Tab-separated table of C-alpha atoms and ligand atoms in Angstrom:
chain	number	residue	atom	x	y	z
I	28	MET	CA	-17.491	-30.151	14.279
I	29	ALA	CA	-18.067	-33.640	12.969
I	30	GLN	CA	-15.059	-35.881	12.755
I	31	THR	CA	-14.049	-36.673	9.202
I	32	LYS	CA	-12.006	-39.404	7.631
I	33	LYS	CA	-8.566	-38.021	6.869
I	34	PRO	CA	-6.758	-38.586	3.589
I	35	TRP	CA	-3.778	-39.783	5.578
I	36	SER	CA	-5.773	-42.114	7.832
I	37	GLY	CA	-4.084	-45.227	6.409
I	38	ARG	CA	-1.127	-44.899	8.714
I	39	PHE	CA	-3.118	-43.990	11.829
I	40	GLN	CA	-4.760	-46.216	14.388
I	41	LYS	CA	-6.653	-43.506	16.246
I	42	ALA	CA	-8.877	-40.714	15.018
I	43	THR	CA	-7.663	-37.134	15.422
I	44	ALA	CA	-8.697	-35.601	18.734
I	45	LYS	CA	-11.487	-33.095	18.290
I	46	ASP	CA	-9.561	-30.222	19.832
I	47	VAL	CA	-6.672	-30.982	17.505
I	48	GLU	CA	-8.965	-30.765	14.523
I	49	GLU	CA	-10.052	-27.352	15.592
I	50	PHE	CA	-6.568	-26.230	16.498
I	51	THR	CA	-5.022	-27.257	13.212
I	52	SER	CA	-7.812	-26.196	10.892
I	53	SER	CA	-7.270	-23.205	8.644
I	54	LEU	CA	-10.503	-23.461	6.688
I	55	HIS	CA	-12.116	-20.474	8.366
I	56	PHE	CA	-9.459	-18.198	6.891
I	57	ASP	CA	-8.064	-20.019	3.854
I	58	TYR	CA	-11.615	-20.453	2.546
I	59	ARG	CA	-11.223	-17.288	0.496
I	60	LEU	CA	-8.544	-18.976	-1.602
I	61	TYR	CA	-11.120	-21.269	-3.221
I	62	PRO	CA	-11.230	-19.602	-6.676
I	63	TYR	CA	-7.460	-19.911	-6.954
I	64	ASP	CA	-7.385	-23.418	-5.557
I	65	ILE	CA	-9.884	-24.538	-8.168
I	66	GLU	CA	-8.160	-22.690	-10.995
I	67	GLY	CA	-4.881	-24.382	-10.035
I	68	SER	CA	-6.492	-27.814	-9.771
I	69	ILE	CA	-8.085	-27.532	-13.205
I	70	ALA	CA	-4.713	-26.698	-14.763
I	71	HIS	CA	-3.087	-29.538	-12.849
I	72	ALA	CA	-5.699	-32.091	-13.948
I	73	GLN	CA	-5.343	-31.026	-17.569
I	74	MET	CA	-1.592	-31.408	-17.393
I	75	LEU	CA	-1.995	-34.877	-15.836
I	76	ALA	CA	-4.169	-35.904	-18.792
I	77	ALA	CA	-1.839	-34.382	-21.385
I	78	GLN	CA	0.982	-36.375	-19.829
I	79	LYS	CA	-1.217	-39.504	-19.782
I	80	ILE	CA	-0.849	-39.786	-16.011
I	81	ILE	CA	-4.650	-39.862	-15.851
I	82	SER	CA	-7.024	-40.383	-18.779
I	83	ARG	CA	-8.654	-37.535	-20.680
I	84	ALA	CA	-12.094	-38.753	-19.578
I	85	GLU	CA	-10.993	-38.686	-15.939
I	86	ALA	CA	-9.598	-35.192	-16.321
I	87	ASN	CA	-12.813	-34.007	-17.941
I	88	LYS	CA	-14.864	-35.404	-15.103
I	89	ILE	CA	-12.609	-33.789	-12.520
I	90	CYS	CA	-12.619	-30.399	-14.281
I	91	ALA	CA	-16.395	-30.402	-14.758
I	92	GLY	CA	-16.826	-31.248	-11.071
I	93	LEU	CA	-14.465	-28.465	-10.044
I	94	LYS	CA	-16.260	-25.943	-12.216
I	95	ASN	CA	-19.568	-26.894	-10.638
I	96	ILE	CA	-18.127	-26.526	-7.187
I	97	LEU	CA	-16.779	-23.098	-8.116
I	98	ARG	CA	-20.159	-21.995	-9.379
I	99	ASP	CA	-21.919	-23.242	-6.284
I	100	LEU	CA	-19.382	-21.671	-3.963
I	101	GLU	CA	-19.765	-18.353	-5.740
I	102	LYS	CA	-23.521	-18.522	-5.380
I	103	GLY	CA	-23.114	-19.443	-1.729
I	104	LYS	CA	-24.974	-22.662	-2.483
I	105	ILE	CA	-22.613	-24.979	-0.651
I	106	LYS	CA	-21.122	-24.827	2.734
I	107	LEU	CA	-17.819	-26.559	3.023
I	108	ASP	CA	-17.490	-29.012	5.887
I	109	ALA	CA	-15.919	-27.128	8.770
I	110	ALA	CA	-14.321	-30.373	9.928
I	111	ASP	CA	-11.993	-30.264	6.930
I	112	GLU	CA	-8.514	-29.169	7.732
I	113	ASP	CA	-8.101	-26.641	4.959
I	114	ILE	CA	-9.517	-25.381	1.686
I	115	HIS	CA	-7.617	-27.987	-0.340
I	116	MET	CA	-9.109	-30.915	1.537
I	117	ALA	CA	-12.553	-29.375	1.663
I	118	ILE	CA	-12.677	-28.957	-2.110
I	119	GLU	CA	-11.241	-32.396	-2.766
I	120	ARG	CA	-13.817	-34.005	-0.507
I	121	GLU	CA	-16.628	-32.122	-2.186
I	122	LEU	CA	-15.255	-33.162	-5.575
I	123	THR	CA	-15.139	-36.832	-4.633
I	124	ARG	CA	-18.640	-36.568	-3.240
I	125	ARG	CA	-19.796	-35.228	-6.591
I	126	VAL	CA	-17.770	-37.191	-9.150
I	127	GLY	CA	-16.956	-40.288	-7.145
I	128	HIS	CA	-13.750	-42.242	-6.957
I	129	VAL	CA	-12.035	-40.395	-9.804
I	130	GLY	CA	-11.864	-37.283	-7.593
I	131	GLY	CA	-9.128	-39.083	-5.706
I	132	LYS	CA	-6.881	-38.892	-8.783
I	133	LEU	CA	-6.604	-35.107	-8.728
I	134	HIS	CA	-3.949	-35.071	-6.068
I	135	THR	CA	-1.591	-37.216	-8.168
I	136	ALA	CA	1.898	-35.679	-8.442
I	137	ARG	CA	0.967	-32.886	-6.096
I	138	SER	CA	1.167	-32.099	-2.401
I	139	ARG	CA	-0.678	-29.533	-0.378
I	140	ASN	CA	2.752	-27.996	0.112
I	141	ASP	CA	3.088	-26.876	-3.493
I	142	GLN	CA	-0.663	-26.413	-3.767
I	143	ILE	CA	-0.854	-23.828	-1.000
I	144	VAL	CA	2.038	-21.834	-2.436
I	145	LEU	CA	0.273	-21.887	-5.780
I	146	ASP	CA	-2.944	-20.582	-4.237
I	147	MET	CA	-1.099	-17.840	-2.415
I	148	ARG	CA	0.764	-16.770	-5.532
I	149	LEU	CA	-2.392	-16.622	-7.647
I	150	PHE	CA	-4.222	-14.742	-4.903
I	151	LEU	CA	-1.437	-12.261	-4.335
I	152	ARG	CA	-0.864	-11.584	-8.022
I	153	ASN	CA	-4.509	-10.626	-8.293
I	154	GLN	CA	-4.546	-8.521	-5.127
I	155	THR	CA	-1.327	-6.743	-6.032
I	156	GLU	CA	-2.836	-5.719	-9.350
I	157	GLU	CA	-5.885	-4.363	-7.534
I	158	ILE	CA	-3.723	-2.380	-5.146
I	159	ILE	CA	-1.710	-0.910	-8.015
I	160	GLY	CA	-5.051	0.169	-9.517
I	161	LEU	CA	-6.107	1.839	-6.268
I	162	ILE	CA	-2.793	3.674	-6.017
I	163	SER	CA	-3.218	4.809	-9.571
I	164	SER	CA	-6.653	6.316	-8.761
I	165	LEU	CA	-5.152	8.143	-5.813
I	166	ARG	CA	-2.349	9.486	-7.995
I	167	LYS	CA	-4.854	10.716	-10.561
I	168	LEU	CA	-6.687	12.612	-7.849
I	169	LEU	CA	-3.423	14.119	-6.603
I	170	LEU	CA	-2.599	15.240	-10.115
I	171	LYS	CA	-6.016	16.851	-10.468
I	172	LEU	CA	-5.644	18.642	-7.125
I	173	ALA	CA	-2.160	19.758	-8.107
I	174	LYS	CA	-3.409	21.190	-11.383
I	175	GLU	CA	-6.087	23.144	-9.542
I	176	ASN	CA	-3.578	24.590	-7.134
I	177	THR	CA	-0.550	25.734	-9.087
I	178	ASN	CA	-1.127	29.229	-7.713
I	179	THR	CA	-2.146	28.342	-4.179
I	180	ILE	CA	0.508	29.393	-1.715
I	181	MET	CA	0.823	27.757	1.676
I	182	PRO	CA	3.494	27.752	4.334
I	183	GLY	CA	5.850	24.795	4.053
I	184	TYR	CA	6.993	23.349	7.350
I	185	THR	CA	10.059	21.763	8.803
I	186	HIS	CA	9.960	20.672	12.457
I	187	LEU	CA	6.314	21.684	12.176
I	188	GLN	CA	7.524	25.301	12.216
I	189	LYS	CA	6.784	27.578	9.296
I	190	ALA	CA	9.796	27.326	7.032
I	191	GLN	CA	9.308	28.589	3.470
I	192	PRO	CA	6.279	29.163	1.298
I	193	VAL	CA	5.431	26.421	-1.199
I	194	LEU	CA	2.647	25.753	-3.650
I	195	LEU	CA	-0.161	23.520	-2.484
I	196	ALA	CA	0.352	21.788	-5.843
I	197	HIS	CA	3.932	21.027	-4.822
I	198	TYR	CA	2.661	19.490	-1.604
I	199	PHE	CA	0.218	17.211	-3.463
I	200	LEU	CA	2.882	16.177	-5.930
I	201	ALA	CA	5.219	15.277	-3.062
I	202	PHE	CA	2.732	12.590	-2.084
I	203	GLY	CA	2.357	11.763	-5.768
I	204	GLU	CA	6.065	10.887	-5.828
I	205	MET	CA	5.702	8.673	-2.761
I	206	PHE	CA	2.753	6.780	-4.185
I	207	SER	CA	4.481	6.412	-7.513
I	208	ARG	CA	7.376	4.648	-5.759
I	209	ASP	CA	4.830	2.503	-3.934
I	210	ALA	CA	3.210	1.408	-7.185
I	211	GLU	CA	6.646	0.543	-8.570
I	212	ARG	CA	7.450	-1.468	-5.470
I	213	PHE	CA	4.249	-3.502	-5.784
I	214	ALA	CA	4.802	-3.998	-9.504
I	215	ASP	CA	8.332	-5.180	-8.881
I	216	GLY	CA	7.013	-7.690	-6.352
I	217	ILE	CA	4.821	-9.236	-9.044
I	218	LYS	CA	8.001	-10.483	-10.757
I	219	ARG	CA	8.742	-12.670	-7.766
I	220	ILE	CA	5.122	-13.624	-7.108
I	221	ASN	CA	4.679	-14.712	-10.695
I	222	VAL	CA	6.587	-18.007	-10.508
I	223	SER	CA	4.863	-21.376	-10.777
I	224	PRO	CA	5.523	-23.707	-7.841
I	225	LEU	CA	3.529	-26.679	-9.185
I	226	GLY	CA	5.608	-29.831	-9.402
I	227	ALA	CA	7.630	-29.267	-6.247
I	228	ALA	CA	5.127	-31.567	-4.518
I	229	ALA	CA	5.969	-32.096	-0.838
I	230	LEU	CA	9.578	-30.896	-1.145
I	231	ALA	CA	11.525	-33.132	-3.520
I	232	GLY	CA	9.440	-33.112	-6.693
I	233	THR	CA	7.677	-36.166	-8.115
I	234	GLY	CA	8.709	-39.346	-9.918
I	235	LEU	CA	5.716	-39.036	-12.254
I	236	PRO	CA	6.298	-37.568	-15.754
I	237	ILE	CA	4.761	-34.114	-15.174
I	238	ASP	CA	5.117	-31.075	-17.449
I	239	ARG	CA	5.767	-28.052	-15.298
I	240	HIS	CA	5.811	-25.634	-18.217
I	241	LYS	CA	2.346	-26.672	-19.229
I	242	THR	CA	0.714	-25.814	-15.896
I	243	ALA	CA	2.755	-22.611	-15.691
I	244	LYS	CA	1.499	-21.555	-19.105
I	245	MET	CA	-2.110	-22.366	-18.297
I	246	LEU	CA	-1.909	-20.317	-15.119
I	247	LYS	CA	-0.086	-17.441	-16.881
I	248	PHE	CA	3.125	-17.753	-14.934
I	249	PRO	CA	6.041	-16.492	-17.021
I	250	GLU	CA	8.466	-18.574	-14.954
I	251	ILE	CA	8.689	-21.808	-13.001
I	252	SER	CA	10.554	-22.226	-9.724
I	253	LYS	CA	13.988	-23.782	-9.931
I	254	ASN	CA	14.362	-25.727	-6.696
I	255	SER	CA	11.619	-27.870	-5.185
I	256	MET	CA	12.783	-27.390	-1.592
I	257	ASP	CA	12.964	-23.620	-1.930
I	258	THR	CA	9.577	-23.695	-3.638
I	259	VAL	CA	7.700	-25.078	-0.642
I	260	ALA	CA	9.771	-23.217	1.964
I	261	ASP	CA	9.759	-19.766	0.359
I	262	ARG	CA	7.438	-17.038	1.560
I	263	ASP	CA	9.694	-14.115	0.612
I	264	PHE	CA	7.101	-12.857	-1.828
I	265	ILE	CA	4.623	-12.520	1.032
I	266	ALA	CA	7.087	-10.675	3.263
I	267	GLU	CA	7.902	-8.347	0.375
I	268	PHE	CA	4.267	-7.664	-0.284
I	269	ILE	CA	3.584	-6.801	3.358
I	270	PHE	CA	6.628	-4.557	3.387
I	271	ALA	CA	5.333	-2.746	0.308
I	272	SER	CA	1.957	-2.440	2.056
I	273	SER	CA	3.629	-1.088	5.184
I	274	VAL	CA	5.385	1.640	3.213
I	275	THR	CA	2.142	2.600	1.491
I	276	MET	CA	0.346	2.705	4.832
I	277	MET	CA	3.161	4.789	6.278
I	278	HIS	CA	2.729	7.300	3.454
I	279	LEU	CA	-1.020	7.379	3.982
I	280	SER	CA	-0.534	7.887	7.707
I	281	ARG	CA	1.662	10.919	7.095
I	282	PHE	CA	-0.864	12.430	4.728
I	283	CYS	CA	-3.582	11.735	7.302
I	284	GLU	CA	-1.591	13.400	10.037
I	285	ASP	CA	-1.395	16.593	7.957
I	286	LEU	CA	-5.102	16.491	7.168
I	287	ILE	CA	-5.916	16.013	10.843
I	288	LEU	CA	-3.796	19.017	11.764
I	289	TRP	CA	-5.131	21.060	8.876
I	290	SER	CA	-8.718	20.324	9.941
I	291	SER	CA	-8.139	21.774	13.385
I	292	GLU	CA	-9.525	25.215	14.114
I	293	GLU	CA	-5.986	26.381	14.806
I	294	PHE	CA	-4.859	25.594	11.269
I	295	GLY	CA	-8.123	25.777	9.352
I	296	PHE	CA	-6.427	24.815	6.081
I	297	ALA	CA	-8.797	21.989	5.198
I	298	GLU	CA	-12.357	20.934	5.690
I	299	ILE	CA	-13.207	17.291	5.186
I	300	SER	CA	-16.765	16.789	3.951
I	301	ASP	CA	-19.444	15.839	6.484
I	302	ALA	CA	-19.859	12.538	4.670
I	303	TYR	CA	-16.306	11.617	5.599
I	304	THR	CA	-16.207	12.791	9.197
I	305	THR	CA	-18.019	11.815	12.369
I	306	GLY	CA	-19.452	13.669	15.317
I	307	SER	CA	-19.025	13.385	19.045
I	308	SER	CA	-21.665	11.770	21.217
I	309	ILE	CA	-21.207	14.421	23.910
I	310	MET	CA	-19.767	17.542	22.318
I	311	PRO	CA	-22.245	18.905	19.766
I	312	GLN	CA	-19.741	21.287	18.138
I	313	LYS	CA	-17.355	18.539	17.089
I	314	LYS	CA	-16.590	17.217	13.640
I	315	ASN	CA	-13.862	14.662	13.839
I	316	PRO	CA	-11.473	13.440	11.145
I	317	ASP	CA	-11.993	9.800	12.142
I	318	ILE	CA	-11.174	8.268	8.772
I	319	ALA	CA	-7.781	9.943	8.726
I	320	GLU	CA	-7.192	8.857	12.315
I	321	LEU	CA	-8.215	5.281	11.571
I	322	VAL	CA	-5.958	5.073	8.543
I	323	ARG	CA	-3.138	6.378	10.727
I	324	GLY	CA	-4.061	3.796	13.364
I	325	LYS	CA	-4.409	0.898	10.944
I	326	THR	CA	-0.860	1.510	9.770
I	327	ALA	CA	0.193	-0.066	13.063
I	328	ARG	CA	-1.688	-3.262	12.200
I	329	VAL	CA	0.049	-3.648	8.883
I	330	TYR	CA	3.430	-3.146	10.571
I	331	GLY	CA	2.312	-5.875	12.975
I	332	ASP	CA	1.596	-8.146	10.026
I	333	LEU	CA	5.093	-7.506	8.716
I	334	VAL	CA	6.676	-8.349	12.056
I	335	ALA	CA	4.511	-11.483	12.247
I	336	ILE	CA	5.643	-12.816	8.868
I	337	MET	CA	9.310	-12.008	9.427
I	338	THR	CA	9.250	-13.680	12.827
I	339	LEU	CA	7.378	-16.674	11.406
I	340	LEU	CA	10.130	-17.234	8.842
I	341	LYS	CA	13.061	-16.645	11.153
I	342	GLY	CA	15.059	-19.795	11.854
I	343	LEU	CA	12.482	-22.038	10.187
I	344	PRO	CA	14.169	-25.307	9.156
I	345	MET	CA	13.997	-26.575	5.579
I	346	ALA	CA	11.666	-27.200	3.924
I	347	TYR	CA	7.889	-26.960	4.584
I	348	ASN	CA	6.744	-26.650	8.195
I	349	ARG	CA	3.228	-26.256	9.422
I	350	ASP	CA	4.202	-22.907	10.907
I	351	LEU	CA	3.775	-21.602	7.385
I	352	GLN	CA	0.019	-21.921	7.685
I	353	GLU	CA	0.289	-18.852	9.909
I	354	ASP	CA	1.342	-16.721	6.939
I	355	LYS	CA	-2.255	-16.311	5.831
I	356	GLU	CA	-3.942	-14.195	8.460
I	357	PRO	CA	-1.253	-11.498	8.498
I	358	LEU	CA	-1.212	-11.463	4.700
I	359	PHE	CA	-4.983	-11.263	4.388
I	360	ASP	CA	-5.081	-8.561	7.024
I	361	ALA	CA	-2.410	-6.544	5.210
I	362	VAL	CA	-4.214	-6.934	1.879
I	363	ASP	CA	-7.631	-5.968	3.237
I	364	THR	CA	-6.391	-3.116	5.400
I	365	THR	CA	-4.252	-1.578	2.670
I	366	LYS	CA	-7.016	-1.815	0.085
I	367	ASN	CA	-9.646	-0.362	2.402
I	368	CYS	CA	-7.419	2.461	3.507
I	369	LEU	CA	-6.420	3.390	-0.040
I	370	MET	CA	-10.056	3.377	-1.076
I	371	LEU	CA	-11.390	5.407	1.851
I	372	PHE	CA	-8.493	7.810	1.865
I	373	THR	CA	-8.941	8.600	-1.827
I	374	GLN	CA	-12.658	9.205	-1.336
I	375	MET	CA	-12.035	11.400	1.681
I	376	LEU	CA	-9.354	13.451	-0.080
I	377	GLY	CA	-11.659	13.926	-3.057
I	378	ASN	CA	-14.226	15.308	-0.635
I	379	THR	CA	-11.998	17.788	1.151
I	380	LYS	CA	-11.998	21.535	0.605
I	381	PHE	CA	-8.782	23.442	0.937
I	382	ASN	CA	-9.011	26.914	2.371
I	383	VAL	CA	-6.635	28.743	0.075
I	384	GLU	CA	-7.108	32.148	1.748
I	385	LYS	CA	-6.252	30.738	5.144
I	386	MET	CA	-3.170	29.071	3.700
I	387	ARG	CA	-2.014	32.258	2.064
I	388	GLU	CA	-2.560	34.282	5.245
I	389	ALA	CA	-0.556	31.748	7.189
I	390	ALA	CA	2.232	31.977	4.631
I	391	GLU	CA	2.158	35.802	4.817
I	392	ASP	CA	2.694	36.005	8.509
I	393	GLY	CA	5.683	34.460	10.070
I	394	PHE	CA	9.004	34.909	8.404
I	395	SER	CA	8.844	32.406	5.609
I	396	SER	CA	10.735	34.687	3.222
I	397	ALA	CA	13.675	35.210	5.578
I	398	THR	CA	15.869	32.821	3.573
I	399	ASP	CA	15.258	34.990	0.518
I	400	ILE	CA	16.552	38.054	2.335
I	401	ALA	CA	19.722	36.128	3.130
I	402	GLU	CA	19.983	34.990	-0.507
I	403	TYR	CA	19.469	38.592	-1.647
I	404	LEU	CA	22.407	39.622	0.501
I	405	VAL	CA	24.463	36.769	-0.945
I	406	LYS	CA	23.774	38.158	-4.407
I	407	LYS	CA	25.127	41.484	-3.106
I	408	GLY	CA	28.382	39.717	-2.252
I	409	VAL	CA	27.799	39.041	1.449
I	410	ALA	CA	29.039	35.636	2.670
I	411	PHE	CA	26.095	33.319	3.392
I	412	ARG	CA	26.963	32.886	7.075
I	413	GLU	CA	27.052	36.646	7.538
I	414	ALA	CA	23.858	37.086	5.487
I	415	HIS	CA	22.189	34.523	7.764
I	416	GLU	CA	23.317	36.453	10.836
I	417	ILE	CA	22.078	39.812	9.484
I	418	THR	CA	18.702	38.328	8.523
I	419	GLY	CA	18.412	36.667	11.926
I	420	ARG	CA	18.848	40.048	13.566
I	421	ILE	CA	16.177	41.539	11.298
I	422	VAL	CA	13.751	38.778	12.326
I	423	ALA	CA	14.558	39.329	16.008
I	424	TYR	CA	13.857	43.035	15.521
I	425	CYS	CA	10.499	42.239	13.883
I	426	LEU	CA	9.546	39.967	16.738
I	427	LYS	CA	10.440	42.619	19.290
I	428	SER	CA	8.607	45.383	17.474
I	429	GLU	CA	5.728	43.076	16.469
I	430	LYS	CA	6.130	43.753	12.761
I	431	GLN	CA	6.166	41.621	9.649
I	432	LEU	CA	9.106	41.749	7.227
I	433	VAL	CA	7.008	43.679	4.703
I	434	GLU	CA	6.212	46.322	7.318
I	435	LEU	CA	9.814	47.384	7.933
I	436	SER	CA	10.899	50.626	6.290
I	437	LEU	CA	13.929	50.764	4.060
I	438	ALA	CA	15.610	52.770	6.813
I	439	ASP	CA	14.899	49.878	9.179
I	440	TYR	CA	16.529	47.421	6.761
I	441	ARG	CA	19.524	49.686	6.315
I	442	LYS	CA	20.155	49.664	10.036
I	443	PHE	CA	21.212	46.050	9.570
I	444	TYR	CA	23.011	46.329	6.238
I	445	LYS	CA	23.715	49.501	4.334
I	446	GLY	CA	23.398	47.928	0.879
I	447	PHE	CA	19.651	47.222	1.123
I	448	SER	CA	17.616	48.898	-1.619
I	449	SER	CA	13.879	48.996	-2.263
I	450	GLU	CA	14.240	45.805	-4.338
I	451	ILE	CA	13.983	43.999	-1.052
I	452	TYR	CA	10.202	44.449	-1.006
I	453	ASP	CA	9.986	42.603	-4.274
I	454	VAL	CA	12.298	39.849	-3.066
I	455	ILE	CA	10.129	39.015	-0.083
I	456	LYS	CA	6.846	38.842	-2.006
I	457	LEU	CA	5.481	35.330	-1.678
I	458	GLU	CA	5.117	34.857	-5.447
I	459	LYS	CA	8.721	35.959	-5.903
I	460	VAL	CA	9.925	33.625	-3.174
I	461	ILE	CA	8.075	30.721	-4.759
I	462	ASN	CA	9.049	31.467	-8.331
I	463	ALA	CA	12.713	31.952	-7.521
I	464	ARG	CA	12.889	28.177	-6.957
I	465	LYS	CA	12.565	27.236	-10.573
I	466	HIS	CA	15.103	24.407	-10.837
I	467	ILE	CA	13.998	20.791	-11.289
I	468	GLY	CA	12.246	19.719	-8.100
I	469	GLY	CA	11.671	23.305	-6.928
I	470	THR	CA	8.333	24.827	-5.953
I	471	ALA	CA	8.161	27.547	-8.652
I	472	THR	CA	4.945	27.510	-10.644
I	473	SER	CA	6.974	26.831	-13.801
I	474	ALA	CA	8.829	23.868	-12.228
I	475	VAL	CA	5.620	22.405	-10.826
I	476	ALA	CA	3.829	22.813	-14.163
I	477	GLU	CA	6.729	21.064	-15.863
I	478	ARG	CA	6.483	18.133	-13.435
I	479	ILE	CA	2.727	17.924	-13.978
I	480	LYS	CA	3.291	17.689	-17.727
I	481	GLU	CA	5.899	14.995	-17.226
I	482	ILE	CA	3.581	12.931	-15.022
I	483	GLU	CA	0.751	13.294	-17.520
I	484	ARG	CA	3.013	12.122	-20.318
I	485	LYS	CA	4.139	9.081	-18.327
I	486	THR	CA	0.735	8.041	-17.095
I	487	LYS	CA	-1.030	8.405	-20.427
C	9	LIG	N1	-2.981	-25.517	5.325
C	9	LIG	C1	-1.597	-25.696	5.016
C	9	LIG	C2	-0.904	-24.341	4.924
C	9	LIG	O1	-1.559	-23.393	4.936
C	9	LIG	C3	-1.461	-26.391	3.706
C	9	LIG	C4	-0.289	-27.293	3.604
C	9	LIG	C5	-0.382	-28.354	4.593
C	9	LIG	N2	0.598	-29.351	4.405
C	9	LIG	C6	0.775	-30.297	5.285
C	9	LIG	N3	1.625	-31.175	5.004
C	9	LIG	N4	0.148	-30.331	6.432
C	9	LIG	O2	0.282	-24.240	4.884
């Protein structure tokens, strides 16, 4: 790394030590903020001219220079000097190299402290919108899968033990609800991201006659921040974003866990396409659900990013501190990981076959309609506790005699409660069990179809 002249060098007698340059530099990771940094600088320069802080000709020169730099950066035509401390200084140096002395006027009435928050806000607004789009694609796929499976019966589980039959559509829509909350959470975060920090300068504002509303408007911020110290110290919007990402990852990890289990020979409920699985280097028979496992694993990283940002902010004195430079890597990691996982997961799910016969078989055996026997007895006037006890004894009898509930004779049933009639065989039919739960939120085909309609109406 070549040593460079620092913009603050006036006060210093010695050059920065080389190791310090490397230690303090953030360019290798904040480089990706360049489109936002340039967008913000163009708005700032225009405001400076409108306020007659710099001349219109100077602003034009600065803006033209910045636009050229942007174009060249996008084409990969320039390499920024690695000796620069961060993206702000690297772009400013390049600007001055291109347009001369006037480049030095850009930083009037601004500090890197409000500049970096601006870059982060512009970046995160954009990324949040992309993530909301990815969640929306996933929800569309879930809706499609739900619509295809309003008659597919599978065993529902609690404690990973067969509990009651449910529709596969109901299962997909359960995740639909989770991801809908996630999208809302991200969208809500945009309200707090979407606040212009420009004008806060280092921490106290500026004595120059700036127009904060003007820059805010140019950068499409509906609001401007209300306290210059808070403006440069605040990273709540980043913590919130990583929290929202963590919840989304958590939801994905739970879905993945089910798909991993369902892909096992023991379950056999799902088969992920070859294109979205990997093999084993030693065991030729294997087809592994690696994507699902990696998504589950990467959830841990995003939680780590959340812990990193919360710990970074804890006890930090007012206002800006260099510690805050460490907000970027966890944020970028959370953004990239969440986006990748949403993308890959959606592709994988779209390329998974569900074995509806296997699911139905699994729902048939076991005692997933036991609750319905108890509820049948309740309808006959038996107290629920007693009905539970009677049904429990019936199940125990089935286990001992290795029979399913449908295989017991009416005489068998009557041994446990005299009031049983042949209706019981209808009650324990899977379709009956499912369709009895027809209230809002229940798994009956009618209730699920109603929810599908509602979602379609809302997402139109
Ligand atoms: N690279 C810094 C950051 O990420 C930018 C602000 C630096 N400000 C300063 N006074 N050193 O936070």
